[in-house]
Coordinates of C-alpha atoms in Angstrom, one line a residue:
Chain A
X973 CA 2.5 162.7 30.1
X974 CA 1.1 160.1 33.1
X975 CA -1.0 161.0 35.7
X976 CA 0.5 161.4 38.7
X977 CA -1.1 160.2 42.3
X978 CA 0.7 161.6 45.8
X979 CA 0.7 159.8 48.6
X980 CA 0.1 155.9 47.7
X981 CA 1.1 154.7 50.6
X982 CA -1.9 155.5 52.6
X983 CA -5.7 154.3 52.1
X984 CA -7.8 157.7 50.0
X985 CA -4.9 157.4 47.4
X986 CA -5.6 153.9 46.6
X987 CA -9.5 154.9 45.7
X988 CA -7.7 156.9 43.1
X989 CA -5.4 153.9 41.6
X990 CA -7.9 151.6 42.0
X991 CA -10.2 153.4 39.5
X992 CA -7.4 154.3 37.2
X993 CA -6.4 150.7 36.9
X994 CA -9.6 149.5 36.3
X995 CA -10.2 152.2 33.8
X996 CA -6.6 151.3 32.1
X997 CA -5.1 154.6 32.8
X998 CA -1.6 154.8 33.1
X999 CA -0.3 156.5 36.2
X1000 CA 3.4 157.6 38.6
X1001 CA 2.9 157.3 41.9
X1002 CA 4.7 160.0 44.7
X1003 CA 5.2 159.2 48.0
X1004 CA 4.2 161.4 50.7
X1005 CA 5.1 160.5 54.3
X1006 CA 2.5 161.8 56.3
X1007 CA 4.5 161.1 59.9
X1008 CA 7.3 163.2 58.3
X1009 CA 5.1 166.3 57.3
X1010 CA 5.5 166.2 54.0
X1011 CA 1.4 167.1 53.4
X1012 CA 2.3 170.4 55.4
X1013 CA 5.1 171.8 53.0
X1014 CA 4.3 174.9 51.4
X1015 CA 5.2 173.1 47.8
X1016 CA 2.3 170.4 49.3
X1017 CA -0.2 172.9 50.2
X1018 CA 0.0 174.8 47.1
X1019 CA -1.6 171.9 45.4
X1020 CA -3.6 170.7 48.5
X1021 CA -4.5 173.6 50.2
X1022 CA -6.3 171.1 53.1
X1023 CA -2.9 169.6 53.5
X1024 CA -4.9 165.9 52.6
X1025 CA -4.2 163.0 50.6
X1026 CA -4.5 162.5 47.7
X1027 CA -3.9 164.9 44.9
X1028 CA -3.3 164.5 41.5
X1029 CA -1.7 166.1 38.9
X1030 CA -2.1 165.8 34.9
X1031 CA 0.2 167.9 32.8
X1032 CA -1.5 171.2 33.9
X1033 CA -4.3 169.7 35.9
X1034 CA -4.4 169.6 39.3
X1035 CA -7.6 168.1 41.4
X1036 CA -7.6 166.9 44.9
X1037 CA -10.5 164.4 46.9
X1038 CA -10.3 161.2 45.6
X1039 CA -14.1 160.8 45.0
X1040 CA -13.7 163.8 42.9
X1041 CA -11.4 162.1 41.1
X1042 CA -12.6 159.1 40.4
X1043 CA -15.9 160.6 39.2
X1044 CA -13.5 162.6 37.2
X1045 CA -11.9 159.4 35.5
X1046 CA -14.7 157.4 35.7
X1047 CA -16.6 159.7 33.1
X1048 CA -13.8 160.9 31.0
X1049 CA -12.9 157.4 30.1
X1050 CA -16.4 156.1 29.8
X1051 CA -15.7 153.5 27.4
X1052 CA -12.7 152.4 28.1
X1053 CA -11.9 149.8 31.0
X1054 CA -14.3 148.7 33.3
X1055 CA -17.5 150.9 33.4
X1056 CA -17.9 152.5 36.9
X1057 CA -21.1 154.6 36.5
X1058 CA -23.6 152.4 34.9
X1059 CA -25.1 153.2 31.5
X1060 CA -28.3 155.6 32.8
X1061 CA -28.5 158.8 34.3
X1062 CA -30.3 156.7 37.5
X1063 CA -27.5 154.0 37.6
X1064 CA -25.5 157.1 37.9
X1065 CA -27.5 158.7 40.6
X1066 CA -27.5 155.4 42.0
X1067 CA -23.9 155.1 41.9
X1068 CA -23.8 158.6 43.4
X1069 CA -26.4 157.9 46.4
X1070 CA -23.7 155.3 47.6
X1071 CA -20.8 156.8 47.2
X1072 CA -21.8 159.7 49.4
X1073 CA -23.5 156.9 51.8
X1074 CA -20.0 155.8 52.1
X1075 CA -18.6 159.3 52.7
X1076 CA -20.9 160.2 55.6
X1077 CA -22.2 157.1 57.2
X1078 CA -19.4 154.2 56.4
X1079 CA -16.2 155.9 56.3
X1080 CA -16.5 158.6 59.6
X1081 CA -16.5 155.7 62.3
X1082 CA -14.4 154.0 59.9
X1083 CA -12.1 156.4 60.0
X1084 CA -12.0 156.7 64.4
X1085 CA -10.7 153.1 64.6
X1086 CA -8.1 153.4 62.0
X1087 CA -7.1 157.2 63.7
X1088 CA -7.4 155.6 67.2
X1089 CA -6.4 151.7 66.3
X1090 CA -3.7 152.0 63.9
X1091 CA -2.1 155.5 63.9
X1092 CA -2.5 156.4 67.6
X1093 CA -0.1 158.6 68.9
X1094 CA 0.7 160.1 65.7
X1095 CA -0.9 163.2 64.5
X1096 CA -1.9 164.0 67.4
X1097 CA -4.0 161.6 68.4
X1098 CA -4.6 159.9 72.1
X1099 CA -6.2 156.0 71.8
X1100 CA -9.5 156.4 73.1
X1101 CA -11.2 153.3 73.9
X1102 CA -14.4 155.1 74.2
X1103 CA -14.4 156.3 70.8
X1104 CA -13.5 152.5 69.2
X1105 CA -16.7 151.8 71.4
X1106 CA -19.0 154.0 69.9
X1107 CA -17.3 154.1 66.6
X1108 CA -17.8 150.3 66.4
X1109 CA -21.2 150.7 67.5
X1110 CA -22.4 152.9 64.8
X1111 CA -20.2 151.7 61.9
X1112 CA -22.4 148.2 62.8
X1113 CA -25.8 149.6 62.5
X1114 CA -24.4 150.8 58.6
X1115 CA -23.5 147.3 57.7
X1116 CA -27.0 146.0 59.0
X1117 CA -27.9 148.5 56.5
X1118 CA -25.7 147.1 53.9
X1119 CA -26.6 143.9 54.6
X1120 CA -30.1 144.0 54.2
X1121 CA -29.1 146.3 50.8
X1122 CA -26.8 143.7 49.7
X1123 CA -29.7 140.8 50.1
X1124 CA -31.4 142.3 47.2
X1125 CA -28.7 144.0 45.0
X1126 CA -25.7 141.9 44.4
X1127 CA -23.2 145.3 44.7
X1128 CA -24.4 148.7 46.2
X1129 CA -25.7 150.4 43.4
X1130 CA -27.1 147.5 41.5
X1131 CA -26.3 144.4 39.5
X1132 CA -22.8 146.3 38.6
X1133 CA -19.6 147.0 40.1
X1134 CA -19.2 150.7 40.8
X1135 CA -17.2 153.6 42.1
X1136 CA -19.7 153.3 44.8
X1137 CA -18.4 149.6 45.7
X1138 CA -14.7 150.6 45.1
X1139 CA -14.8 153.3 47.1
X1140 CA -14.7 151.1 50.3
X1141 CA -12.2 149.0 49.3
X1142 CA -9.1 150.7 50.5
X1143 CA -10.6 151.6 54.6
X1144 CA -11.8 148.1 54.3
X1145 CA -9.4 146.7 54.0
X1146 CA -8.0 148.1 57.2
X1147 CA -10.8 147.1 59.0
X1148 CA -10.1 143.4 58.2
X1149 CA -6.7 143.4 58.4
X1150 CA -4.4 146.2 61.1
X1151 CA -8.0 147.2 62.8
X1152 CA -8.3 143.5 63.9
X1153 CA -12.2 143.7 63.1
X1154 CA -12.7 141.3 60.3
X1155 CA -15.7 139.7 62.4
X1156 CA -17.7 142.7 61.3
X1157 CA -17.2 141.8 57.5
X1158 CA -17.5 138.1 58.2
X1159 CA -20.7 137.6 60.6
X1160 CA -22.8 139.0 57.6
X1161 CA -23.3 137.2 54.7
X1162 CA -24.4 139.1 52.1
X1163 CA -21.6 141.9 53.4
X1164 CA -18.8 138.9 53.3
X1165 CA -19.9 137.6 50.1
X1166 CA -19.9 141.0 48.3
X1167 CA -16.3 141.5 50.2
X1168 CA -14.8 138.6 49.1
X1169 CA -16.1 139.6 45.5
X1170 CA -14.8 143.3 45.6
X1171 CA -11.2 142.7 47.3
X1172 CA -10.5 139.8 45.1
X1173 CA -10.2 142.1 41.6
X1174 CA -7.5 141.6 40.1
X1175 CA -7.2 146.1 40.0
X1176 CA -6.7 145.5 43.9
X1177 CA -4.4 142.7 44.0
X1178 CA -2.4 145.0 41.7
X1179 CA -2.9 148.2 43.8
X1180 CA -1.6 146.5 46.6
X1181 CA 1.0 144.7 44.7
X1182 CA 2.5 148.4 43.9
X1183 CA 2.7 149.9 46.9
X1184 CA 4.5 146.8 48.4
Chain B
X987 CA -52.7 172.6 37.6
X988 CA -50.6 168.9 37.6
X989 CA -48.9 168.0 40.8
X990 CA -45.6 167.9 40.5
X991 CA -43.7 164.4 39.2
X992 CA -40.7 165.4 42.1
X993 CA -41.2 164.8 45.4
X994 CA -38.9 165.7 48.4
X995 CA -39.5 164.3 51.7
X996 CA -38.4 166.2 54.8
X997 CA -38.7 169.6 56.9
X998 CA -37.0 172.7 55.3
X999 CA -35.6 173.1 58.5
X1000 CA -33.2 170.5 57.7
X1001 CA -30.2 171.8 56.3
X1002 CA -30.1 168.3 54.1
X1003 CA -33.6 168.7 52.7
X1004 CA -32.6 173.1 52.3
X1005 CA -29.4 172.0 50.2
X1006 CA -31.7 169.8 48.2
X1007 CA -35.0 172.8 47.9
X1008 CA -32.1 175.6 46.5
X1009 CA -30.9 173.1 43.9
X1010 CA -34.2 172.5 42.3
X1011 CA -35.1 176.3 43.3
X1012 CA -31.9 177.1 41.1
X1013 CA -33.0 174.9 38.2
X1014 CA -36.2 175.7 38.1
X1015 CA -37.7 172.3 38.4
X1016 CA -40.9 172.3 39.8
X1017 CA -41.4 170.0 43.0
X1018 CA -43.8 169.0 46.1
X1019 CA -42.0 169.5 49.4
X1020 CA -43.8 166.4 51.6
X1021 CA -43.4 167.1 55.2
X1022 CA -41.6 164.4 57.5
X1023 CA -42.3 165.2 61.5
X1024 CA -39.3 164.2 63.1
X1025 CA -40.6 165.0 66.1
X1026 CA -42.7 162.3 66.1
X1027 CA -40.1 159.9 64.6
X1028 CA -42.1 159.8 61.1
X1029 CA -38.5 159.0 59.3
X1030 CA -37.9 156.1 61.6
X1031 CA -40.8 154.1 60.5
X1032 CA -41.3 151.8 58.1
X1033 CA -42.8 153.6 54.9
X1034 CA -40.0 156.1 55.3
X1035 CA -37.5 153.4 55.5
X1036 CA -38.6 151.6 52.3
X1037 CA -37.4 155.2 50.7
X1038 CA -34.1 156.3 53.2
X1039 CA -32.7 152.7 54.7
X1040 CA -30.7 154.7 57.1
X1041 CA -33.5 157.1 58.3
X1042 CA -32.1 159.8 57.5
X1043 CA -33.8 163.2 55.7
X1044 CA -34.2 163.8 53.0
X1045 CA -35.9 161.2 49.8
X1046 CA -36.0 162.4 46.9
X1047 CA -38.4 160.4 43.9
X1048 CA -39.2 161.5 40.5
X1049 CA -40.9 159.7 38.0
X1050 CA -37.8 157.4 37.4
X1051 CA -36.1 156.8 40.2
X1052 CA -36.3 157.4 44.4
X1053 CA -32.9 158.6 46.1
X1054 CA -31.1 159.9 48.8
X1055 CA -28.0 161.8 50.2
X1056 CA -28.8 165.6 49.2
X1057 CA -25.3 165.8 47.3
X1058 CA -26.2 162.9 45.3
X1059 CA -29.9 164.3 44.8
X1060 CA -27.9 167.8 43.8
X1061 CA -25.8 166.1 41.2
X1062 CA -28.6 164.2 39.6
X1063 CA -30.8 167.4 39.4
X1064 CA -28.2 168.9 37.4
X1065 CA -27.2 166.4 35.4
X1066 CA -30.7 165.9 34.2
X1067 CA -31.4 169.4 33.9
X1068 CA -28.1 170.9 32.6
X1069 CA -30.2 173.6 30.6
X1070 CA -32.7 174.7 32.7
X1071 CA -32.4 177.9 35.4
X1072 CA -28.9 178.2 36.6
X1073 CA -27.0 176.5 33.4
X1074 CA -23.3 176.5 34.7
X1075 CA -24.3 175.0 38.3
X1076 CA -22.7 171.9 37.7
X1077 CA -20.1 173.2 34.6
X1078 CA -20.6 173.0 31.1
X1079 CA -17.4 170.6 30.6
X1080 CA -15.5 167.7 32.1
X1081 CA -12.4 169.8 33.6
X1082 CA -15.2 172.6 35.0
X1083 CA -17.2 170.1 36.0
X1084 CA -14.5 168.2 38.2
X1085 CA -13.2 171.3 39.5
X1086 CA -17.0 172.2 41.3
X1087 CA -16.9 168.4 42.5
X1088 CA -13.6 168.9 43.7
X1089 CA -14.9 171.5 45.9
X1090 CA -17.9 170.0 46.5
X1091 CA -15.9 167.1 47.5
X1092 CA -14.6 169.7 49.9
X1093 CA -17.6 171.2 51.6
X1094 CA -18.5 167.5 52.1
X1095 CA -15.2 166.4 53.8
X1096 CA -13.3 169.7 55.6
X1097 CA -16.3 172.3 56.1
X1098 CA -19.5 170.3 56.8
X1099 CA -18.5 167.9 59.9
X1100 CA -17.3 171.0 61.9
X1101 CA -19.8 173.5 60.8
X1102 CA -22.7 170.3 61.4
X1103 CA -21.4 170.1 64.7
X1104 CA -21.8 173.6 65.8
X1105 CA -24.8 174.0 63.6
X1106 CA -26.4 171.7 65.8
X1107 CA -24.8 172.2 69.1
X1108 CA -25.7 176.9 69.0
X1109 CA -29.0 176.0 67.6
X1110 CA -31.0 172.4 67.8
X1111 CA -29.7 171.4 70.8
X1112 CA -30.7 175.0 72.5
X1113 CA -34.4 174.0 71.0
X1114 CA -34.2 170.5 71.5
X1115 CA -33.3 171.4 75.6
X1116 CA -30.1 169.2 75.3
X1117 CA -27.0 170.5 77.1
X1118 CA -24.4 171.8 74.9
X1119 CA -20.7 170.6 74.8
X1120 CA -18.8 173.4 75.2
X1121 CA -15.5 171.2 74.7
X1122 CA -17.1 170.0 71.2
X1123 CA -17.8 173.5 70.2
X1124 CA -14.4 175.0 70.8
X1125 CA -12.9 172.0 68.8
X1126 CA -15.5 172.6 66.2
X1127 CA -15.0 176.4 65.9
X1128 CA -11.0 175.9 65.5
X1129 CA -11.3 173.1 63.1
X1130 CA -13.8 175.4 60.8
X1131 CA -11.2 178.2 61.3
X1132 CA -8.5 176.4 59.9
X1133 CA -10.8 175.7 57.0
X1134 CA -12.1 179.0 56.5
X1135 CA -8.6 179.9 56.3
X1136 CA -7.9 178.2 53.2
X1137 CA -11.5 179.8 52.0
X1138 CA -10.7 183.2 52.7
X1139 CA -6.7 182.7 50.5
X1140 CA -9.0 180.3 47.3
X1141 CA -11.5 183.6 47.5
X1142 CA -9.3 185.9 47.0
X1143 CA -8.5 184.6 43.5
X1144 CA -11.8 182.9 42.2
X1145 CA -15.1 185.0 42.7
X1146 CA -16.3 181.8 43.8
X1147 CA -15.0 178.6 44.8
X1148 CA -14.9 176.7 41.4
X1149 CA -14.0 179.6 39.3
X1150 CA -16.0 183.0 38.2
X1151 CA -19.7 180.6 38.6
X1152 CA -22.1 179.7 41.1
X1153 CA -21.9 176.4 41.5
X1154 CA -23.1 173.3 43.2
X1155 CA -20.0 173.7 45.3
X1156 CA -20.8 177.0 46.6
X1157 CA -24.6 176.0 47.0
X1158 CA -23.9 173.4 49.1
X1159 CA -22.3 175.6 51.6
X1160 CA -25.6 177.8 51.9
X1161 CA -27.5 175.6 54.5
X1162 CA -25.0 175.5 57.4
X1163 CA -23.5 179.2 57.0
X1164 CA -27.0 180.6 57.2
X1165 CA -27.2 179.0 60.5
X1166 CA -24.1 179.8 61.8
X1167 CA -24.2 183.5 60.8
X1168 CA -28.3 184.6 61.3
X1169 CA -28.6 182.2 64.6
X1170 CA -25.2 182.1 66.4
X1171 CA -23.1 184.6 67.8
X1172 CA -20.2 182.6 65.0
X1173 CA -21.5 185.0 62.2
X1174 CA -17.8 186.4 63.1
X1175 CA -15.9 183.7 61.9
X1176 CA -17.1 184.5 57.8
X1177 CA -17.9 187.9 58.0
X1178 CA -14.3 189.1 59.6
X1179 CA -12.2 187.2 56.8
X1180 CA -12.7 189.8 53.5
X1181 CA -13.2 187.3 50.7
X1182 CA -15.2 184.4 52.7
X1183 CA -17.4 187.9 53.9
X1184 CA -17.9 188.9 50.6
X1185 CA -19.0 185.4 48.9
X1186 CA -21.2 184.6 51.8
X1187 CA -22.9 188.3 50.7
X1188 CA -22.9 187.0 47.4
X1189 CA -24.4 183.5 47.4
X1190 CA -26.8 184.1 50.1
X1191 CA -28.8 186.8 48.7
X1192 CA -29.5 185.1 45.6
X1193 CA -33.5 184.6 45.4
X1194 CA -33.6 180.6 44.9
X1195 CA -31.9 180.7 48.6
X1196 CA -34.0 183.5 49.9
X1197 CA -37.3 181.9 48.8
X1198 CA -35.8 178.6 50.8
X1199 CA -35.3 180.7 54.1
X1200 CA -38.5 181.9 53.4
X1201 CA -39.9 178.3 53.4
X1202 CA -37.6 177.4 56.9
X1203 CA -39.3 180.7 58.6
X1204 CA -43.0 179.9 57.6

């Protein structure tokens, strides 16, 4: 029995294949269309009960937030694939300091622009231009931070790729692409560098080569 | 009597630094809580920077490493503790153990950017003489709503959220809800939904958490 991922067509989902192709893991993929309502079902929400993507199930096994889940995969298959935690309980901790830096400083504005940029008016939401502003504004200070992080430590947790790097692959990606703010990536160097790196893995060219 | 080799930096006012105090309180790890004045803009400066890059509270350092983000600090304490105090707080195998990060994963995502919000809009912008946003607050209070709803129906299976443990998952919770129901006029919102009123009971009178509301009161 594979593991299957809902909703690949949309960015928190590909955190999840991401990891499990890097880890080798084979997977099934079920779409979810988000502008249709299909996270709201009552067959959705029984395994989501946020109504979010993504979730997974395998055989019996349900777990939903991505980061959950690729922690999840990450240490079940240790040694097989590519090793996303590091080999010590502080590259661990490590790993988990930037993955939660991601979750509450990177991805929030992050988030705004894509709501307001890409998927304005659905769900509910009416383009602010004020909220790009300051969204912009603050999601910049965070990549000074990264920058100056990324001058001294060739990925975020150390001298190793991580869950903590690949974590902001996916929302990243729409920031250089439908957002329309690659300049953000590109006017720092250490923050280009280590983007050019990360979105050039051959688990991402695959990732997006599957939900074509 | 040796100081202690783990050091957190920030006030127990903080509902960061608190999430990080009942963790090591629940362990049973000794630490030294090193005050940060915010006031005066002490985690903007340059030492404190060195330790938190993004200023933020709190920094955590024992004698192998210095980090930050109090769920990350939470994880590592139990991961490198998994026997002392409170054994089960971060599960005792994989599937457990991704089931309280689920949930922690939760807290993190659905119930702290609404519950931050009002957190600090009812009671640190009263104290810090800002103007409240009463537009931000209704938003808020209906966005946590929603979320205590799907509390109050995951309660009223599992004693807690993860299963029949305390966990990290619940723990994290403690910081925000204490807020919200001892200094708001929001202490409605748990309390008149049966399960979320009962867990709230339940995880907030344990002694680790008392002993850190102790500490935020001194």
């Amino acid at each position: 029995m594979v593991v299957k991922v809902y909703g690949p067509a949309y960015a928190s989902p590909k955190r999840v294949l991401l990891c499990l192709v890097e880890k080798e893991i084979d997977f099934e993929t079920v779409p979810v269309d988000l502008i249709a309502g299909e996270n709201l079902t009552p067959e959705y929400l029984k395994l989501q009960p946020f109504g979010s993507l993504p979730v997974i199930q395998d055989g019996d096994y349900t777990l939903f937030e991505s980061r959950a889940i690729i922690r999840y995969y990450a240490e079940k298959y240790k040694t097989q694939g590519t090793d996303l935690l590091g080999k010590t309980l502080e590259d661990q901790g490590l790993v988990n300091q930037w993955l939660e830096v991601e979750a509450h400083n990177y991805h929030p504005p992050l988030l705004n622009l894509v709501l307001h940029i890409m998927f304005s008016p659905h769900f509910g939401i009416v383009r602010n231009e004020q909220v790009i502003k300051e969204s912009e504004e603050k999601l910049a200070k965070v990549l000074d931070v990264y920058e100056d992080r990324l001058s001294k430590s060739k990925y975020l947790a150390g001298d190793f790729f991580s869950l903590a790097d690949l974590s902001h692959i996916p929302f990243t990606s729409y920031l250089v692409g439908p957002v329309g703010k690659e300049y953000m990536i590109k006017e720092r160097k250490h923050v280009s560098a280590w983007w050019d790196d990360i979105s050039s893995r051959p688990s991402w060219l695959k990732v997006l080569e599957i939900c074509k | 009597m040796a100081t202690p080799p783990v050091k957190v930096y920030g006030p127990p006012l903080s509902t960061a630094v608190s999430r990080v105090l009942v963790c090591l309180l629940e362990k049973d790890v000794p630490f030294q809580l090193v005050p940060v004045n915010m006031a005066k803009m002490e985690h903007k400066k340059p030492d404190y920077i060195k330790m938190q890059p993004f200023g933020q509270v709190p920094a955590f350092q024992d004698d192998d490493i210095t980090l930050f983000e109090s769920r990350a600090i939470c994880r590592y304490i139990a991961e490198k503790y998994p026997n002392k105090g409170t054994a089960g707080l971060f599960g005792t195998n994989p599937l457990v153990k991704a089931s309280i990060d689920q949930w922690l994963e939760a807290e993190s995502q659905s119930f702290n950017p609404p519950s931050s919000v009002l957190t600090f809009q009812l009671v640190f912008a009263p104290l810090m003489k800002l103007k409240q946003d009463e537009a931000l607050i209704k938003q808020n209070e209906a966005k946590l709503e929603k979320v205590l709803d799907v509390y109050e129906n995951r309660l009223g299976s599992s004693r807690y959220l993860a299963g029949d443990e305390f966990t990290l998952a619940d723990l994290s919770h403690l910081p925000n809800t204490q807020f919200l129901v001892e200094k708001t006029d929001k202490a409605e919102l748990f309390t008149s939904r049966k399960n979320v009123g009962r867990w709230w009971s339940e995880i907030s009178t344990r002694p680790a958490w008392k002993k850190v509301v102790e500490m935020q009161n001194a």
